[in-house]
Structures are given as C-alpha cells and as structure tokens.
Coordinates of C-alpha atoms and ligand atoms in Angstrom, one line a residue:
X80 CA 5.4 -1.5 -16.1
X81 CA 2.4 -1.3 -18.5
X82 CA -0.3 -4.3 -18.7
X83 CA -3.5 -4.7 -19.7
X84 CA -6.7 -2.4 -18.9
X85 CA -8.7 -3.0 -16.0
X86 CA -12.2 -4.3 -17.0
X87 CA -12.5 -6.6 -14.5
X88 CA -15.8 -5.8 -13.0
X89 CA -17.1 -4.5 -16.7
X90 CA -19.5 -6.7 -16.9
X91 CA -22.5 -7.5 -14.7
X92 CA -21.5 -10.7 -12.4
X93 CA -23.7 -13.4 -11.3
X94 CA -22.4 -14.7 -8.1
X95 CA -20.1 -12.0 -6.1
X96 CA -16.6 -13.2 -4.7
X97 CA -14.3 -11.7 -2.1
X98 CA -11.7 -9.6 -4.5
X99 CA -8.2 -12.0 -4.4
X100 CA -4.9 -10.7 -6.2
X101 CA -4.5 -13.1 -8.5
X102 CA -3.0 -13.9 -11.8
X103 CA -6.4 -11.7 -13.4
X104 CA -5.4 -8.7 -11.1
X105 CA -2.0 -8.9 -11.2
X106 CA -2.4 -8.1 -15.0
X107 CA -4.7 -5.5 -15.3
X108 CA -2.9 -3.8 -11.9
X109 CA -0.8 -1.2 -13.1
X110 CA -4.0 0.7 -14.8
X111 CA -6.6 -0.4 -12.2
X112 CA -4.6 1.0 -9.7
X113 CA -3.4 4.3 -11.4
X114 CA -7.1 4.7 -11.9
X115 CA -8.4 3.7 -8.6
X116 CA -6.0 5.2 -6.0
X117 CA -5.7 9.1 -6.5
X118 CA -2.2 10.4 -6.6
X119 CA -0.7 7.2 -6.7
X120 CA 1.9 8.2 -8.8
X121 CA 2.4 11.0 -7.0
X122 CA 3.0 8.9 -3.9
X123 CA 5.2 6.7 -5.4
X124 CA 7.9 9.1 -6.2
X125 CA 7.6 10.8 -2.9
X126 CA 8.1 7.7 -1.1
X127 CA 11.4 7.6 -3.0
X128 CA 12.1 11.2 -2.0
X129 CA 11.1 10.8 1.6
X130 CA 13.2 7.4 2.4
X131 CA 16.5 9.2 0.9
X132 CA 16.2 11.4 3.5
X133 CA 15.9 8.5 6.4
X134 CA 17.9 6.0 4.6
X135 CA 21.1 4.5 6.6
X136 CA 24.2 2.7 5.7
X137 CA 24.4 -1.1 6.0
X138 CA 20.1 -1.6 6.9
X139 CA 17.1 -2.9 5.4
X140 CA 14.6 -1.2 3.6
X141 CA 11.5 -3.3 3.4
X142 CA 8.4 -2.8 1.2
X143 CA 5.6 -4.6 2.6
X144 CA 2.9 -6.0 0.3
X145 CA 5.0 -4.6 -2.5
X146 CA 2.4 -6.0 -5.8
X147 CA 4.7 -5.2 -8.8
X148 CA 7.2 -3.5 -6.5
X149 CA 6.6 -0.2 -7.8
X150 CA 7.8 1.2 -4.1
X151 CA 10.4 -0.9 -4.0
X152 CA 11.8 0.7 -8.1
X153 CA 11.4 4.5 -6.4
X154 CA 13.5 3.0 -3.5
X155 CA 16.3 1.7 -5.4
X156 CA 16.8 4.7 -7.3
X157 CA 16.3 7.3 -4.8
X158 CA 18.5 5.6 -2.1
X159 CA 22.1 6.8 -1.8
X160 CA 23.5 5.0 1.0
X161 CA 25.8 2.1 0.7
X162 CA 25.6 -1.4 2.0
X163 CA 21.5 -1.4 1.6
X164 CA 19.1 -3.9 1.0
X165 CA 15.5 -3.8 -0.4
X166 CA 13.3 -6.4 1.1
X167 CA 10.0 -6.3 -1.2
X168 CA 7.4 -9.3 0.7
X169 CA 4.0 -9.9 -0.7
X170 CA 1.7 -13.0 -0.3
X171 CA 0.5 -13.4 -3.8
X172 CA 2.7 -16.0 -6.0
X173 CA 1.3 -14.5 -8.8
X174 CA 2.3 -10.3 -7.5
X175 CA 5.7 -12.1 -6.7
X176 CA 6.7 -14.0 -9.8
X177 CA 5.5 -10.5 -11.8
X178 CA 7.5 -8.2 -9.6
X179 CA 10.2 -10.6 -10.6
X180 CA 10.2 -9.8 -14.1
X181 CA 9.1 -5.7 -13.5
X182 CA 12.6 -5.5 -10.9
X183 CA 14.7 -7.6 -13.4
X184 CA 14.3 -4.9 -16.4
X185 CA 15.0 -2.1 -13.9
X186 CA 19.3 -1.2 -13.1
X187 CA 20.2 -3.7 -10.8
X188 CA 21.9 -0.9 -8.6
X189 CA 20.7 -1.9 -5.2
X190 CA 19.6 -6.0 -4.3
X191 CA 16.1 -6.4 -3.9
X192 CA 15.3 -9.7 -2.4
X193 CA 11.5 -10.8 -3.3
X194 CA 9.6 -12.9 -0.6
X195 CA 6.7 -14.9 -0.8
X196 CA 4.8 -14.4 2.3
X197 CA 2.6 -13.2 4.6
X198 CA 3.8 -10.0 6.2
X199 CA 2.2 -11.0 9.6
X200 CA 5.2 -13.9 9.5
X201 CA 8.3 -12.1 8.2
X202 CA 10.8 -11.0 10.4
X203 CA 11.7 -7.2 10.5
X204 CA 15.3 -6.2 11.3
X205 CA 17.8 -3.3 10.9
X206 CA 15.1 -1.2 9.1
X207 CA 15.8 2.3 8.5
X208 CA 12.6 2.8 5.7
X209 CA 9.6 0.5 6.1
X210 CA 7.0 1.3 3.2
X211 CA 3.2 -0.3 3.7
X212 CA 1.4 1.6 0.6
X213 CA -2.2 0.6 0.2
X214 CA -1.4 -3.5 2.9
X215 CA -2.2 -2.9 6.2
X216 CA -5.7 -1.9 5.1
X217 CA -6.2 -6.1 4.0
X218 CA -5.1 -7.6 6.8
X219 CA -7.2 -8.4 9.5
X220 CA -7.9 -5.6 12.3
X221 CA -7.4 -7.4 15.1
X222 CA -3.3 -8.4 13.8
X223 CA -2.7 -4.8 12.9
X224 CA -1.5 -3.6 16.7
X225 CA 1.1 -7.1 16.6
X226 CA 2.2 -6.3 13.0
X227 CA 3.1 -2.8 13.5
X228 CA 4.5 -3.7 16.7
X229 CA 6.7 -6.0 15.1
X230 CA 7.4 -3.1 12.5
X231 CA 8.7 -0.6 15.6
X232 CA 10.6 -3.2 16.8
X233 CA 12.8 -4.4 14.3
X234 CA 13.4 -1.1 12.9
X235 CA 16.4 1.4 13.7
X236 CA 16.2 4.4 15.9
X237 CA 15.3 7.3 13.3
X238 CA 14.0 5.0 11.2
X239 CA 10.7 5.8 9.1
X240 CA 7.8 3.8 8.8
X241 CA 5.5 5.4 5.7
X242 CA 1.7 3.7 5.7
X243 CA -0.7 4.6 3.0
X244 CA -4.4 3.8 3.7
X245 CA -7.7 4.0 2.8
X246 CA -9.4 5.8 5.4
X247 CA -13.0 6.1 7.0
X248 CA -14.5 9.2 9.1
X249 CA -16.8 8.8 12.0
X250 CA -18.8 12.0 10.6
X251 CA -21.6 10.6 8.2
X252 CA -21.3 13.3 6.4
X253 CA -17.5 13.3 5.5
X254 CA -17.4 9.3 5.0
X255 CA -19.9 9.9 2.4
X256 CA -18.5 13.1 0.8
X257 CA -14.7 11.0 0.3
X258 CA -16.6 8.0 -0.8
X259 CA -19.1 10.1 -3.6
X260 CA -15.4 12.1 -4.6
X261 CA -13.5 9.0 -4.9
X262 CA -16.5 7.0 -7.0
X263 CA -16.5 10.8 -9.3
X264 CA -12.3 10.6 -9.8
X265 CA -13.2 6.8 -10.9
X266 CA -15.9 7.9 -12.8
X267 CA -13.4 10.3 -14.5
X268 CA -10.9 7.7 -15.0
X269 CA -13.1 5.7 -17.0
X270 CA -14.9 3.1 -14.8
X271 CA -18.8 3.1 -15.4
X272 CA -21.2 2.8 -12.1
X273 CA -21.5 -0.7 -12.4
X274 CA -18.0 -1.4 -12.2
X275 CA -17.5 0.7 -9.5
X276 CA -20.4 -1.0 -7.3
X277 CA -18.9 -4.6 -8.0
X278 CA -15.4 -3.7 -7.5
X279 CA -16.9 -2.4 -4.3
X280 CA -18.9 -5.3 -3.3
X281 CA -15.8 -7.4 -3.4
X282 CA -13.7 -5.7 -1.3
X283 CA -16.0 -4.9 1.1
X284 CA -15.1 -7.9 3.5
X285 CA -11.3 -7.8 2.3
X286 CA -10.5 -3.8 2.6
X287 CA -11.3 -2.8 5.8
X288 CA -10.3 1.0 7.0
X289 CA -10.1 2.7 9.8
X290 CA -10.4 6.1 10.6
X291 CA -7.0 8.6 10.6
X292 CA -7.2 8.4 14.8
X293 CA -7.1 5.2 15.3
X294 CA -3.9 4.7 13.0
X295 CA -2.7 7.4 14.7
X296 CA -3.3 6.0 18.2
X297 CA -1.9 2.7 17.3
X298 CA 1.6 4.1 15.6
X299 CA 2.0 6.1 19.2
X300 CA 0.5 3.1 21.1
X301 CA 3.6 1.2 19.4
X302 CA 5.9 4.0 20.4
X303 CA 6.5 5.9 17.2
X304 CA 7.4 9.2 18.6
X305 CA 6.6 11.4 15.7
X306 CA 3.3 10.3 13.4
X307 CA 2.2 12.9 11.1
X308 CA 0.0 12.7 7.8
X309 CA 2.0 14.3 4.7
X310 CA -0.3 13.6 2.3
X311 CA -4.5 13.3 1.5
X312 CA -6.9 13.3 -1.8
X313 CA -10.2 12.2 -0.7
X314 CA -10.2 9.1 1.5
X315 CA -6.5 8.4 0.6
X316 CA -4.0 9.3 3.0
X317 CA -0.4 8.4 4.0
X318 CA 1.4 9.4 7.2
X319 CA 4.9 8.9 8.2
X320 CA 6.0 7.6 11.7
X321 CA 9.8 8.0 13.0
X322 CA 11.0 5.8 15.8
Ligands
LIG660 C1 2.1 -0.5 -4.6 N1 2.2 -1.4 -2.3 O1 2.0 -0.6 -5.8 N2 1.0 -10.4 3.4 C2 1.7 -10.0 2.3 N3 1.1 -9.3 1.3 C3 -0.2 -9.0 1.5 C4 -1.0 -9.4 2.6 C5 -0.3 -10.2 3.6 N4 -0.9 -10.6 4.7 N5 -2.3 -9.0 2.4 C6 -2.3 -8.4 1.2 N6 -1.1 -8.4 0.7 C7 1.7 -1.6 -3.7 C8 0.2 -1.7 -3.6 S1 -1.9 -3.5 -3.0 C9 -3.0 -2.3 -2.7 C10 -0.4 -2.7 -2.6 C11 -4.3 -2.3 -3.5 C12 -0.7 -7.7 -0.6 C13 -1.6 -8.1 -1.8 O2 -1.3 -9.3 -2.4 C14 -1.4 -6.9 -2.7 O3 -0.4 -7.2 -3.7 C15 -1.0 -5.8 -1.8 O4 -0.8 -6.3 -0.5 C16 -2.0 -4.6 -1.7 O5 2.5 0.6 -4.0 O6 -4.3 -3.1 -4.5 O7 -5.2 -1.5 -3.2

C-alpha cells in the first residue's frame, strides 16, 4: 500500500484550513500515518488477531471510517468463519475510490463491500467485529453517544466493538507529557517543528478527543458489558468493548 511521502505541511502556509481527507491526503496517507500514529502497525495486525477470536458465522464485520481499508486487509485475512462479510464505510470519495484499488490487489477471499458515506447514517446489523481505528475522534461530540448507540444495537451478543482514539487527560501535567512524547516520536519519524505545529493547527477544530473515562462511560452508558483498554503509546489508545 505504498504512496507518496507526507510533506504536506513542509512548507510554511499562509492562510490555515481545517485539515479535509482529500485526494492530497489520501496519497501521502500510508506514510503520514505510519509516522504520525505510534504503533499503528502494530494495531493493525492485532485488530486482525483480536476479531478472529470474536468473529461469527453468517455476520457483518464493519470497518468504520476505513481510509485505504488497511483494517479491513488484516480482517479478511485473519477471519476464519464462513458466510462473512466486510463492510468498510468512509465519507471521503477520494479514501473510497483508493481503497478500491488497495482491496482489489489483495486475495479476494472474503467480500468487502465499500460505502461511501457518513457513518452517522449507515445502518449497523448482524455485527460480530465493529472496528473504529483512529473515526470516532472526527465526528462531532455531541453524535458520538447516538453513533455508538447505534453500534451496540445492531451488533450481535458477544460481539466486539474495537475503538482506537486519540486521547486527552484532565491532569495538565499528563496532557502535556503525551502531547511533548508524541511531537518527539514525530520528530523522530522525520517531521520538522513546523510541520508538526501546522498539521496541528488544522486539526485542531476537526480531531477532537476525549479523555479514556468518558469513552469508557459512554461504551457502558450504551450497555457494553465488558470495556477494557488493550493497548497505549503516549496519547494513543484502543479499548475493546463486548456486548
Ligand atoms: C486506518 N481506520 O487506516 N463518516 C465516515 N468516515 C469518516 C467520517 C464520517 N462521518 N468522519 C471521518 N471519516 C483507518 C484510519 S483516519 C484516522 C482512519 C486519521 C473518515 C475520514 O475520511 C478518514 O478516512 C478516517 O475517517 C479517519 O486504520 O487519519 O487520523
């Protein structure tokens, strides 16, 4: 899935604008986020690993705001069961018609069925692995208790709902200790300060996280019986919620 570097924010910009994933992003997005999101890699495959575990004959497995459907490649070739389907949703045209190409040069050995939309709108049912890595964070706080709502609803009893997000920490102290760590593994994977400071201008108004409790609370608050946090580097989390 390789594309072009990341040198997006490289040079110094005049007028700021709200970061969009467009056709720019959706080139450079394999290496900008390999070199943004620590462990992402590692995440990936384990996302794999974990659904085989919670898979089930004859359900859905969606991956919601899937970019180049990286999630949605670990799926397909983790997942044993028969009868499955991979439905991989994602509002940009320009992630979709990519993710087109990246899923048609992979083994075709389980349907994935790309969708063009918002998540807020798609319907969720007969989900035994639902797979947010890195969405819920962009869409607006107050439709995150309704989406994941919608998530424990249409899914399956036992089924797993795995949500990676950026996180923020009440403590001063620990919000800016992630945030300095995260700017240094950045730092280390090439991006210069300036880079790093514009990229973080423009998402400023279009990422907005939350802090570890009040995913937590809202995951129980939708009746997920068992929320726990498997995995953390810095501000980077993902927890996994059974129904
Ligand atoms: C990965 N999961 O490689 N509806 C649908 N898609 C959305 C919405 C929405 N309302 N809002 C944002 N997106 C991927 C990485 S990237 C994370 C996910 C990042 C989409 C957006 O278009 C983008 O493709 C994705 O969510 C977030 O594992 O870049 O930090």
């Amino acid at each position: 899935m390789a594309g072009d570097k990341d040198n997006i924010y490289a040079a110094p910009l005049q007028q700021m604008v709200d970061f969009r994933f467009d056709e720019r992003v959706v080139s450079v997005f394999p290496d900008m986020i390999q070199r943004s999101v620590p462990g992402y890699a590692t995440l990936i495959s384990n996302i794999g690993t974990m659904a085989s575990r919670y898979v089930q004959a004859n359900s859905h497995c969606y991956d919601l705001g899937c970019s180049l459907g990286a999630v949605s490649l670990s799926l397909r070739h983790a997942i044993q069961q028969p009868d499955c389907k991979i439905i991989a949703v994602d509002n940009s045209q320009a992630m979709i018609a990519k993710a087109r190409d990246v899923l048609a040069e992979d083994e075709p050995s389980l349907p994935v069925e790309l969708l063009c939309a918002d998540i807020n709108a798609v319907t969720i049912e007969k989900a035994s692995v639902v797979v947010m890595n890195f969405t819920l964070q962009f869409i607006a706080p107050e439709l995150r208790l309704a989406l994941i709502q919608k998530i424990y609803e249409g899914m399956l009893p036992e089924g797993i709902l795995i949500l990676s997000e950026k996180l923020a920490f009440d403590a001063p102290q620990t919000n800016q200790f992630h945030i300095d760590s995260h700017h240094d593994f950045k730092r280390a994977n090439g991006y210069s300060d300036l880079e790093i400071s514009q990229k973080r201008s423009a998402l400023e108004k279009v990422l907005i996280p939350e802090t570890l409790s009040q995913h937590q609370t809202r995951l129980q608050q939708a009746g997920f019986s068992f929320v726990e946090k498997w995995y953390q580097c810095f501000n980077f989390v993902s927890m996994v919620a059974v129904k």
